[in-house]
PDB file of C-alpha atoms in Angstrom:
ATOM      1  CA  UNK L   1     -28.123 -38.171 -22.852  1.00  0.00           C
ATOM      2  CA  UNK L   2     -26.090 -37.378 -20.073  1.00  0.00           C
ATOM      3  CA  UNK L   3     -23.967 -35.354 -22.400  1.00  0.00           C
ATOM      4  CA  UNK L   4     -26.717 -33.554 -23.795  1.00  0.00           C
ATOM      5  CA  UNK L   5     -28.434 -32.665 -20.240  1.00  0.00           C
ATOM      6  CA  UNK L   6     -25.010 -31.174 -19.340  1.00  0.00           C
ATOM      7  CA  UNK L   7     -24.631 -29.519 -22.026  1.00  0.00           C
ATOM      8  CA  UNK L   8     -27.736 -27.869 -22.098  1.00  0.00           C
ATOM      9  CA  UNK L   9     -27.349 -27.214 -18.368  1.00  0.00           C
ATOM     10  CA  UNK L  10     -24.070 -25.571 -19.285  1.00  0.00           C
ATOM     11  CA  UNK L  11     -25.457 -23.325 -22.329  1.00  0.00           C
ATOM     12  CA  UNK L  12     -28.475 -21.917 -19.997  1.00  0.00           C
ATOM     13  CA  UNK L  13     -26.295 -21.488 -16.908  1.00  0.00           C
ATOM     14  CA  UNK L  14     -23.403 -19.588 -19.008  1.00  0.00           C
ATOM     15  CA  UNK L  15     -26.105 -17.363 -20.834  1.00  0.00           C
ATOM     16  CA  UNK L  16     -27.957 -16.712 -17.648  1.00  0.00           C
ATOM     17  CA  UNK L  17     -24.730 -15.467 -16.028  1.00  0.00           C
ATOM     18  CA  UNK L  18     -23.661 -13.940 -19.054  1.00  0.00           C
ATOM     19  CA  UNK L  19     -26.837 -12.319 -19.534  1.00  0.00           C
ATOM     20  CA  UNK L  20     -27.382 -10.839 -15.819  1.00  0.00           C
ATOM     21  CA  UNK L  21     -23.763 -10.494 -14.021  1.00  0.00           C
ATOM     22  CA  UNK L  22     -21.083 -11.753 -16.552  1.00  0.00           C
ATOM     23  CA  UNK L  23     -19.163 -13.075 -13.913  1.00  0.00           C
ATOM     24  CA  UNK L  24     -16.902 -15.520 -16.333  1.00  0.00           C
ATOM     25  CA  UNK L  25     -14.151 -13.214 -17.673  1.00  0.00           C
ATOM     26  CA  UNK L  26     -10.908 -13.419 -19.717  1.00  0.00           C
ATOM     27  CA  UNK L  27      -9.703 -10.253 -17.957  1.00  0.00           C
ATOM     28  CA  UNK L  28      -7.548  -7.988 -20.369  1.00  0.00           C
ATOM     29  CA  UNK L  29      -4.102  -8.148 -19.431  1.00  0.00           C
ATOM     30  CA  UNK L  30      -3.969  -4.368 -18.602  1.00  0.00           C
ATOM     31  CA  UNK L  31      -6.979  -5.148 -16.466  1.00  0.00           C
ATOM     32  CA  UNK L  32      -5.350  -7.414 -14.723  1.00  0.00           C
ATOM     33  CA  UNK L  33      -2.139  -5.939 -13.976  1.00  0.00           C
ATOM     34  CA  UNK L  34      -3.153  -2.274 -13.265  1.00  0.00           C
ATOM     35  CA  UNK L  35      -6.387  -3.461 -11.115  1.00  0.00           C
ATOM     36  CA  UNK L  36      -5.697  -6.760 -10.456  1.00  0.00           C
ATOM     37  CA  UNK L  37      -2.648  -6.212  -8.476  1.00  0.00           C
ATOM     38  CA  UNK L  38      -3.963  -4.400  -5.418  1.00  0.00           C
ATOM     39  CA  UNK L  39      -7.102  -6.218  -5.470  1.00  0.00           C
ATOM     40  CA  UNK L  40      -8.836  -8.364  -6.944  1.00  0.00           C
ATOM     41  CA  UNK L  41      -9.774  -8.078 -10.665  1.00  0.00           C
ATOM     42  CA  UNK L  42     -13.741  -7.789 -10.028  1.00  0.00           C
ATOM     43  CA  UNK L  43     -15.795  -8.945 -12.568  1.00  0.00           C
ATOM     44  CA  UNK L  44     -17.122  -5.912 -14.320  1.00  0.00           C
ATOM     45  CA  UNK L  45     -20.674  -7.139 -14.107  1.00  0.00           C
ATOM     46  CA  UNK L  46     -20.334  -6.056 -10.300  1.00  0.00           C
ATOM     47  CA  UNK L  47     -21.400  -2.668 -10.927  1.00  0.00           C
ATOM     48  CA  UNK L  48     -23.336  -0.725 -13.538  1.00  0.00           C
ATOM     49  CA  UNK L  49     -22.090   1.748 -16.313  1.00  0.00           C
ATOM     50  CA  UNK L  50     -22.559   4.919 -14.197  1.00  0.00           C
ATOM     51  CA  UNK L  51     -20.984   3.222 -11.004  1.00  0.00           C
ATOM     52  CA  UNK L  52     -17.844   1.847 -12.907  1.00  0.00           C
ATOM     53  CA  UNK L  53     -17.692   5.978 -14.768  1.00  0.00           C
ATOM     54  CA  UNK L  54     -17.426   7.252 -11.412  1.00  0.00           C
ATOM     55  CA  UNK L  55     -14.804   5.213 -10.302  1.00  0.00           C
ATOM     56  CA  UNK L  56     -12.700   5.430 -13.384  1.00  0.00           C
ATOM     57  CA  UNK L  57     -13.412   9.355 -12.874  1.00  0.00           C
ATOM     58  CA  UNK L  58     -11.346   9.925  -9.642  1.00  0.00           C
ATOM     59  CA  UNK L  59      -8.629   7.082  -9.821  1.00  0.00           C
ATOM     60  CA  UNK L  60      -6.332   9.454  -7.589  1.00  0.00           C
ATOM     61  CA  UNK L  61      -8.757   8.878  -4.799  1.00  0.00           C
ATOM     62  CA  UNK L  62      -9.665   5.637  -4.879  1.00  0.00           C
ATOM     63  CA  UNK L  63     -10.936   4.527  -1.785  1.00  0.00           C
ATOM     64  CA  UNK L  64      -8.171   5.849   0.417  1.00  0.00           C
ATOM     65  CA  UNK L  65      -5.515   5.092  -2.042  1.00  0.00           C
ATOM     66  CA  UNK L  66      -4.038   6.819  -5.198  1.00  0.00           C
ATOM     67  CA  UNK L  67      -4.456   4.572  -8.334  1.00  0.00           C
ATOM     68  CA  UNK L  68      -4.044   7.193 -10.895  1.00  0.00           C
ATOM     69  CA  UNK L  69      -3.494   5.624 -14.814  1.00  0.00           C
ATOM     70  CA  UNK L  70      -1.482   7.247 -17.548  1.00  0.00           C
ATOM     71  CA  UNK L  71      -4.391   8.048 -19.986  1.00  0.00           C
ATOM     72  CA  UNK L  72      -4.134   5.481 -22.705  1.00  0.00           C
ATOM     73  CA  UNK L  73      -4.502   2.720 -20.032  1.00  0.00           C
ATOM     74  CA  UNK L  74      -7.507   4.645 -18.028  1.00  0.00           C
ATOM     75  CA  UNK L  75      -9.547   4.881 -21.212  1.00  0.00           C
ATOM     76  CA  UNK L  76      -8.621   1.651 -22.365  1.00  0.00           C
ATOM     77  CA  UNK L  77      -9.678   0.131 -19.170  1.00  0.00           C
ATOM     78  CA  UNK L  78     -13.006   2.509 -18.856  1.00  0.00           C
ATOM     79  CA  UNK L  79     -14.085   1.573 -22.096  1.00  0.00           C
ATOM     80  CA  UNK L  80     -13.811  -2.271 -21.255  1.00  0.00           C
ATOM     81  CA  UNK L  81     -15.500  -1.929 -17.819  1.00  0.00           C
ATOM     82  CA  UNK L  82     -18.358   0.306 -19.472  1.00  0.00           C
ATOM     83  CA  UNK L  83     -18.906  -2.382 -22.405  1.00  0.00           C
ATOM     84  CA  UNK L  84     -19.163  -5.349 -19.758  1.00  0.00           C
ATOM     85  CA  UNK L  85     -20.961  -3.318 -17.119  1.00  0.00           C
ATOM     86  CA  UNK L  86     -23.667  -5.060 -15.215  1.00  0.00           C
ATOM     87  CA  UNK L  87     -27.196  -3.778 -15.420  1.00  0.00           C
ATOM     88  CA  UNK L  88     -28.506  -3.628 -11.566  1.00  0.00           C
ATOM     89  CA  UNK L  89     -29.501  -0.876  -9.625  1.00  0.00           C
ATOM     90  CA  UNK L  90     -26.194   1.244  -8.953  1.00  0.00           C
ATOM     91  CA  UNK L  91     -24.184   0.810  -5.528  1.00  0.00           C
ATOM     92  CA  UNK L  92     -23.473   3.111  -2.490  1.00  0.00           C
ATOM     93  CA  UNK L  93     -20.832   4.683  -1.270  1.00  0.00           C
ATOM     94  CA  UNK L  94     -18.491   7.658  -2.907  1.00  0.00           C
ATOM     95  CA  UNK L  95     -16.880   6.130  -5.119  1.00  0.00           C
ATOM     96  CA  UNK L  96     -19.448   3.175  -5.391  1.00  0.00           C
ATOM     97  CA  UNK L  97     -18.706  -0.136  -3.417  1.00  0.00           C
ATOM     98  CA  UNK L  98     -20.233  -3.268  -5.250  1.00  0.00           C
ATOM     99  CA  UNK L  99     -20.017  -4.948  -1.365  1.00  0.00           C
ATOM    100  CA  UNK L 100     -23.108  -2.093  -0.735  1.00  0.00           C
ATOM    101  CA  UNK L 101     -25.598  -4.104  -3.199  1.00  0.00           C
ATOM    102  CA  UNK L 102     -28.385  -6.067  -2.333  1.00  0.00           C
ATOM    103  CA  UNK L 103     -27.372  -8.985  -4.856  1.00  0.00           C
ATOM    104  CA  UNK L 104     -23.720  -9.049  -3.146  1.00  0.00           C
ATOM    105  CA  UNK L 105     -25.800  -9.094   0.085  1.00  0.00           C
ATOM    106  CA  UNK L 106     -27.989 -12.046  -0.527  1.00  0.00           C
ATOM    107  CA  UNK L 107     -25.300 -13.860  -2.448  1.00  0.00           C
ATOM    108  CA  UNK L 108     -22.988 -13.922   1.023  1.00  0.00           C
ATOM    109  CA  UNK L 109     -26.071 -13.963   3.422  1.00  0.00           C
ATOM    110  CA  UNK L 110     -24.914 -17.488   4.400  1.00  0.00           C
ATOM    111  CA  UNK L 111     -21.626 -16.598   4.880  1.00  0.00           C
ATOM    112  CA  UNK L 112     -20.852 -16.574   8.848  1.00  0.00           C
ATOM    113  CA  UNK L 113     -19.641 -12.804  10.487  1.00  0.00           C
ATOM    114  CA  UNK L 114     -16.522 -14.515  12.232  1.00  0.00           C
ATOM    115  CA  UNK L 115     -15.534 -15.403   8.394  1.00  0.00           C
ATOM    116  CA  UNK L 116     -15.212 -11.798   7.383  1.00  0.00           C
ATOM    117  CA  UNK L 117     -13.392 -11.056  10.598  1.00  0.00           C
ATOM    118  CA  UNK L 118     -10.826 -13.454   9.682  1.00  0.00           C
ATOM    119  CA  UNK L 119      -7.193 -12.037   8.798  1.00  0.00           C
ATOM    120  CA  UNK L 120      -7.120 -13.933   5.646  1.00  0.00           C
ATOM    121  CA  UNK L 121     -10.419 -12.518   4.719  1.00  0.00           C
ATOM    122  CA  UNK L 122     -10.269  -9.089   6.270  1.00  0.00           C
ATOM    123  CA  UNK L 123     -12.728  -7.419   4.172  1.00  0.00           C
ATOM    124  CA  UNK L 124     -15.661  -8.369   1.870  1.00  0.00           C
ATOM    125  CA  UNK L 125     -13.748  -6.987  -1.189  1.00  0.00           C
ATOM    126  CA  UNK L 126     -10.944  -9.638  -0.872  1.00  0.00           C
ATOM    127  CA  UNK L 127     -12.812 -12.084  -3.033  1.00  0.00           C
ATOM    128  CA  UNK L 128      -9.866 -14.276  -3.301  1.00  0.00           C
ATOM    129  CA  UNK L 129      -9.777 -14.918   0.587  1.00  0.00           C
ATOM    130  CA  UNK L 130     -12.589 -17.680  -0.228  1.00  0.00           C
ATOM    131  CA  UNK L 131     -12.807 -17.388  -4.185  1.00  0.00           C
ATOM    132  CA  UNK L 132      -9.812 -19.795  -4.740  1.00  0.00           C
ATOM    133  CA  UNK L 133     -10.001 -18.641  -8.337  1.00  0.00           C
ATOM    134  CA  UNK L 134     -11.261 -15.364  -8.241  1.00  0.00           C
ATOM    135  CA  UNK L 135      -8.075 -14.260  -9.764  1.00  0.00           C
ATOM    136  CA  UNK L 136      -9.205 -16.056 -13.136  1.00  0.00           C
ATOM    137  CA  UNK L 137     -12.839 -14.721 -12.812  1.00  0.00           C
ATOM    138  CA  UNK L 138     -13.740 -18.178 -11.340  1.00  0.00           C
ATOM    139  CA  UNK L 139     -16.745 -17.896  -8.490  1.00  0.00           C
ATOM    140  CA  UNK L 140     -18.202 -21.123  -9.206  1.00  0.00           C
ATOM    141  CA  UNK L 141     -19.673 -22.829  -6.004  1.00  0.00           C
ATOM    142  CA  UNK L 142     -17.133 -25.620  -6.007  1.00  0.00           C
ATOM    143  CA  UNK L 143     -14.022 -23.241  -5.954  1.00  0.00           C
ATOM    144  CA  UNK L 144     -15.201 -21.692  -2.246  1.00  0.00           C
ATOM    145  CA  UNK L 145     -13.061 -22.283   0.854  1.00  0.00           C
ATOM    146  CA  UNK L 146     -14.449 -20.506   3.952  1.00  0.00           C
ATOM    147  CA  UNK L 147     -11.494 -19.602   6.052  1.00  0.00           C
ATOM    148  CA  UNK L 148     -12.112 -21.479   9.244  1.00  0.00           C
ATOM    149  CA  UNK L 149     -15.246 -23.312   8.281  1.00  0.00           C
ATOM    150  CA  UNK L 150     -15.439 -27.011   7.580  1.00  0.00           C
ATOM    151  CA  UNK L 151     -18.615 -27.341   5.837  1.00  0.00           C
ATOM    152  CA  UNK L 152     -19.222 -26.205   2.676  1.00  0.00           C
ATOM    153  CA  UNK L 153     -22.205 -23.760   1.736  1.00  0.00           C
ATOM    154  CA  UNK L 154     -25.243 -25.511   0.586  1.00  0.00           C
ATOM    155  CA  UNK L 155     -26.169 -24.466  -2.694  1.00  0.00           C
ATOM    156  CA  UNK L 156     -29.333 -22.980  -3.057  1.00  0.00           C
TER     157      UNK L 156
ATOM    158  CA  UNK Q  22      34.664  -3.766 -27.273  1.00  0.00           C
ATOM    159  CA  UNK Q  23      31.833  -6.197 -26.879  1.00  0.00           C
ATOM    160  CA  UNK Q  24      31.384  -5.311 -23.149  1.00  0.00           C
ATOM    161  CA  UNK Q  25      32.243  -1.794 -24.004  1.00  0.00           C
ATOM    162  CA  UNK Q  26      28.667  -1.021 -26.091  1.00  0.00           C
ATOM    163  CA  UNK Q  27      25.991  -2.655 -23.701  1.00  0.00           C
ATOM    164  CA  UNK Q  28      28.188  -0.360 -20.834  1.00  0.00           C
ATOM    165  CA  UNK Q  29      27.674   2.757 -22.832  1.00  0.00           C
ATOM    166  CA  UNK Q  30      23.959   1.882 -23.501  1.00  0.00           C
ATOM    167  CA  UNK Q  31      23.703   1.337 -19.435  1.00  0.00           C
ATOM    168  CA  UNK Q  32      25.235   4.535 -18.762  1.00  0.00           C
ATOM    169  CA  UNK Q  33      23.413   6.832 -21.147  1.00  0.00           C
ATOM    170  CA  UNK Q  34      20.481   4.838 -21.035  1.00  0.00           C
ATOM    171  CA  UNK Q  35      19.890   3.395 -17.739  1.00  0.00           C
ATOM    172  CA  UNK Q  36      16.108   2.244 -17.889  1.00  0.00           C
ATOM    173  CA  UNK Q  37      16.203   0.545 -21.317  1.00  0.00           C
ATOM    174  CA  UNK Q  38      19.168  -1.524 -20.185  1.00  0.00           C
ATOM    175  CA  UNK Q  39      18.520  -1.970 -16.739  1.00  0.00           C
ATOM    176  CA  UNK Q  40      16.657  -5.435 -16.544  1.00  0.00           C
ATOM    177  CA  UNK Q  41      18.374  -7.691 -13.645  1.00  0.00           C
ATOM    178  CA  UNK Q  42      18.099  -6.910 -10.115  1.00  0.00           C
ATOM    179  CA  UNK Q  43      22.059  -6.006 -10.052  1.00  0.00           C
ATOM    180  CA  UNK Q  44      21.585  -3.824 -13.032  1.00  0.00           C
ATOM    181  CA  UNK Q  45      18.880  -1.971 -11.583  1.00  0.00           C
ATOM    182  CA  UNK Q  46      20.550  -1.246  -8.095  1.00  0.00           C
ATOM    183  CA  UNK Q  47      24.003   0.135 -10.598  1.00  0.00           C
ATOM    184  CA  UNK Q  48      21.602   2.131 -12.658  1.00  0.00           C
ATOM    185  CA  UNK Q  49      20.128   3.799  -9.561  1.00  0.00           C
ATOM    186  CA  UNK Q  50      23.389   3.971  -7.644  1.00  0.00           C
ATOM    187  CA  UNK Q  51      25.152   5.511 -10.973  1.00  0.00           C
ATOM    188  CA  UNK Q  52      22.158   8.364 -11.171  1.00  0.00           C
ATOM    189  CA  UNK Q  53      22.346   8.614  -6.416  1.00  0.00           C
ATOM    190  CA  UNK Q  54      25.806   9.181  -7.024  1.00  0.00           C
ATOM    191  CA  UNK Q  55      25.712  12.481  -9.357  1.00  0.00           C
ATOM    192  CA  UNK Q  56      24.564  14.340  -6.355  1.00  0.00           C
ATOM    193  CA  UNK Q  57      25.714  11.985  -3.716  1.00  0.00           C
ATOM    194  CA  UNK Q  58      29.300  11.302  -5.115  1.00  0.00           C
ATOM    195  CA  UNK Q  59      30.936   7.922  -4.049  1.00  0.00           C
ATOM    196  CA  UNK Q  60      26.947   6.671  -3.509  1.00  0.00           C
ATOM    197  CA  UNK Q  61      27.149   2.884  -2.744  1.00  0.00           C
ATOM    198  CA  UNK Q  62      23.589   0.840  -2.145  1.00  0.00           C
ATOM    199  CA  UNK Q  63      23.036  -0.705   1.233  1.00  0.00           C
ATOM    200  CA  UNK Q  64      20.631  -3.247   1.990  1.00  0.00           C
ATOM    201  CA  UNK Q  65      20.656  -2.093   6.004  1.00  0.00           C
ATOM    202  CA  UNK Q  66      19.651   1.329   4.823  1.00  0.00           C
ATOM    203  CA  UNK Q  67      17.224  -0.241   2.484  1.00  0.00           C
ATOM    204  CA  UNK Q  68      15.360  -1.964   5.561  1.00  0.00           C
ATOM    205  CA  UNK Q  69      15.404   0.939   7.349  1.00  0.00           C
ATOM    206  CA  UNK Q  70      13.722   2.596   4.652  1.00  0.00           C
ATOM    207  CA  UNK Q  71      11.412   0.187   4.237  1.00  0.00           C
ATOM    208  CA  UNK Q  72      10.101   0.070   7.821  1.00  0.00           C
ATOM    209  CA  UNK Q  73      10.113   3.776   8.187  1.00  0.00           C
ATOM    210  CA  UNK Q  74       6.537   5.364   9.052  1.00  0.00           C
ATOM    211  CA  UNK Q  75       6.332   8.172   6.679  1.00  0.00           C
ATOM    212  CA  UNK Q  76       3.110   9.213   8.358  1.00  0.00           C
ATOM    213  CA  UNK Q  77       1.308   9.993   5.111  1.00  0.00           C
ATOM    214  CA  UNK Q  78      -1.060   6.966   4.750  1.00  0.00           C
ATOM    215  CA  UNK Q  79      -2.593   5.429   7.818  1.00  0.00           C
ATOM    216  CA  UNK Q  80      -2.919   2.047   6.738  1.00  0.00           C
ATOM    217  CA  UNK Q  81      -0.047   2.119   4.482  1.00  0.00           C
ATOM    218  CA  UNK Q  82       2.468   3.613   6.821  1.00  0.00           C
ATOM    219  CA  UNK Q  83       5.575   2.109   5.667  1.00  0.00           C
ATOM    220  CA  UNK Q  84       6.600  -0.359   2.448  1.00  0.00           C
ATOM    221  CA  UNK Q  85       6.873  -3.661   5.303  1.00  0.00           C
ATOM    222  CA  UNK Q  86       2.671  -3.177   6.148  1.00  0.00           C
ATOM    223  CA  UNK Q  87       2.121  -4.850   2.970  1.00  0.00           C
ATOM    224  CA  UNK Q  88       5.677  -6.445   2.075  1.00  0.00           C
ATOM    225  CA  UNK Q  89       6.450  -7.539   5.385  1.00  0.00           C
ATOM    226  CA  UNK Q  90       9.834  -7.233   6.756  1.00  0.00           C
ATOM    227  CA  UNK Q  91      11.145 -10.201   5.133  1.00  0.00           C
ATOM    228  CA  UNK Q  92      11.512 -10.106   1.355  1.00  0.00           C
ATOM    229  CA  UNK Q  93      11.064 -13.928   0.635  1.00  0.00           C
ATOM    230  CA  UNK Q  94       7.733 -13.852   2.166  1.00  0.00           C
ATOM    231  CA  UNK Q  95       4.490 -13.155   0.241  1.00  0.00           C
ATOM    232  CA  UNK Q  96       2.993 -10.148   1.352  1.00  0.00           C
ATOM    233  CA  UNK Q  97      -0.822  -9.005   1.685  1.00  0.00           C
ATOM    234  CA  UNK Q  98      -1.924  -5.561   1.113  1.00  0.00           C
ATOM    235  CA  UNK Q  99      -2.675  -3.762   4.202  1.00  0.00           C
ATOM    236  CA  UNK Q 100      -6.531  -2.531   2.750  1.00  0.00           C
ATOM    237  CA  UNK Q 101      -7.671  -5.106   0.592  1.00  0.00           C
ATOM    238  CA  UNK Q 102      -5.960  -8.383   1.814  1.00  0.00           C
ATOM    239  CA  UNK Q 103      -4.781  -9.436  -1.359  1.00  0.00           C
ATOM    240  CA  UNK Q 104      -1.321 -11.526  -1.594  1.00  0.00           C
ATOM    241  CA  UNK Q 105       1.639  -9.718  -2.638  1.00  0.00           C
ATOM    242  CA  UNK Q 106       4.261 -12.037  -4.360  1.00  0.00           C
ATOM    243  CA  UNK Q 107       7.636 -12.098  -2.446  1.00  0.00           C
ATOM    244  CA  UNK Q 108       9.478  -9.034  -3.218  1.00  0.00           C
ATOM    245  CA  UNK Q 109      13.005 -11.608  -3.626  1.00  0.00           C
ATOM    246  CA  UNK Q 110      13.787 -11.959  -6.882  1.00  0.00           C
ATOM    247  CA  UNK Q 111      15.452 -15.552  -5.537  1.00  0.00           C
ATOM    248  CA  UNK Q 112      11.719 -16.583  -4.667  1.00  0.00           C
ATOM    249  CA  UNK Q 113      10.097 -14.829  -7.671  1.00  0.00           C
ATOM    250  CA  UNK Q 114      12.362 -13.938 -10.722  1.00  0.00           C
ATOM    251  CA  UNK Q 115       9.607 -11.793 -11.636  1.00  0.00           C
ATOM    252  CA  UNK Q 116      11.108  -9.052  -9.767  1.00  0.00           C
ATOM    253  CA  UNK Q 117      13.213  -6.288 -10.730  1.00  0.00           C
ATOM    254  CA  UNK Q 118      13.091  -8.113 -14.352  1.00  0.00           C
ATOM    255  CA  UNK Q 119      10.963  -4.976 -16.458  1.00  0.00           C
ATOM    256  CA  UNK Q 120      12.034  -1.042 -15.894  1.00  0.00           C
ATOM    257  CA  UNK Q 121       8.812   0.138 -17.175  1.00  0.00           C
ATOM    258  CA  UNK Q 122       7.238  -2.060 -14.179  1.00  0.00           C
ATOM    259  CA  UNK Q 123       9.436  -0.952 -11.674  1.00  0.00           C
ATOM    260  CA  UNK Q 124       9.391   2.466 -12.196  1.00  0.00           C
ATOM    261  CA  UNK Q 125       5.656   2.394 -12.176  1.00  0.00           C
ATOM    262  CA  UNK Q 126       5.442   0.783  -8.717  1.00  0.00           C
ATOM    263  CA  UNK Q 127       8.036   2.867  -7.132  1.00  0.00           C
ATOM    264  CA  UNK Q 128       5.930   5.947  -8.551  1.00  0.00           C
ATOM    265  CA  UNK Q 129       2.700   4.684  -7.295  1.00  0.00           C
ATOM    266  CA  UNK Q 130       3.829   3.257  -3.993  1.00  0.00           C
ATOM    267  CA  UNK Q 131       6.481   6.195  -2.974  1.00  0.00           C
ATOM    268  CA  UNK Q 132       3.785   8.556  -3.862  1.00  0.00           C
ATOM    269  CA  UNK Q 133       1.153   6.812  -1.561  1.00  0.00           C
ATOM    270  CA  UNK Q 134       3.293   5.891   1.264  1.00  0.00           C
ATOM    271  CA  UNK Q 135       6.095   7.942   0.973  1.00  0.00           C
ATOM    272  CA  UNK Q 136       4.423  11.250  -0.076  1.00  0.00           C
ATOM    273  CA  UNK Q 137       7.109  12.151  -2.748  1.00  0.00           C
ATOM    274  CA  UNK Q 138       8.790  10.419  -5.582  1.00  0.00           C
ATOM    275  CA  UNK Q 139      11.404   8.487  -4.006  1.00  0.00           C
ATOM    276  CA  UNK Q 140      15.321   9.188  -4.753  1.00  0.00           C
ATOM    277  CA  UNK Q 141      17.289   7.009  -7.196  1.00  0.00           C
ATOM    278  CA  UNK Q 142      19.674   6.152  -3.725  1.00  0.00           C
ATOM    279  CA  UNK Q 143      16.366   5.174  -2.261  1.00  0.00           C
ATOM    280  CA  UNK Q 144      15.447   3.031  -5.049  1.00  0.00           C
ATOM    281  CA  UNK Q 145      19.019   1.376  -5.128  1.00  0.00           C
ATOM    282  CA  UNK Q 146      18.952   0.492  -1.321  1.00  0.00           C
ATOM    283  CA  UNK Q 147      15.405  -0.296  -1.662  1.00  0.00           C
ATOM    284  CA  UNK Q 148      16.587  -3.145  -4.197  1.00  0.00           C
ATOM    285  CA  UNK Q 149      19.403  -4.100  -2.208  1.00  0.00           C
ATOM    286  CA  UNK Q 150      17.019  -5.104   0.660  1.00  0.00           C
ATOM    287  CA  UNK Q 151      14.501  -6.664  -1.334  1.00  0.00           C
ATOM    288  CA  UNK Q 152      17.686  -8.985  -3.046  1.00  0.00           C
ATOM    289  CA  UNK Q 153      19.169  -9.438   0.084  1.00  0.00           C
ATOM    290  CA  UNK Q 154      22.705  -8.053  -1.055  1.00  0.00           C
ATOM    291  CA  UNK Q 155      25.153  -7.062   1.978  1.00  0.00           C
TER     292      UNK Q 155
END
């Protein structure tokens, strides 16, 4: 019975995540190597289709750096992002930043201001600063360690 | 004869054959020697190059802004905070083992930090610094 319950729980939780945010991903190798070497390979569900298109259309001016790719790699990654994009309202910023979304702010409302300034975190865009397995697309609650904080964040 | 074949290949097509740090240094040095006869890669010059502030990018002022001045230590991206694996092949054997990757990163980072493409001599010096060659 326990197995059935946990199986059911797993089914519902992954289904709702997949439907909504698509956090868990086997990232394509190109995405990991091209995007994931300067920053965490962000879950594609963090931005909607239009926002990703916006980001990918000007990689030469990518948040203050030049992240240009060859045409084929660019097209491959853009297609994958579009296919797996989120469906939420657009993010603010030029190019758009997922850290500006209502969803992102709500999910991180318990994180103390001090933690964001910790040199190990540096910026809210540094997922791995707290999400130990962000590089693998794992954002589970039990995989979070906030630098300088002993206590675990309470589950909602 | 067996030795001669890879040697010829190395001379005629450095990018295809240079897959170890020493081979990268050799092929970039050979290319540099075309315009600077007698060029020899130099780790100290590589370190000076890596530390030089180019005045192109405020946050990515020089190579060591992300890679640190010790190639054996992991770095941290100056903008995103992401951990960067050490440059030293002694600590991180994947470094300087794939010519496509090496060229990609020199291209991207040189444009970003130095504001132009790097010369073959600068690349040879940089790898000499990263490998700790003396």
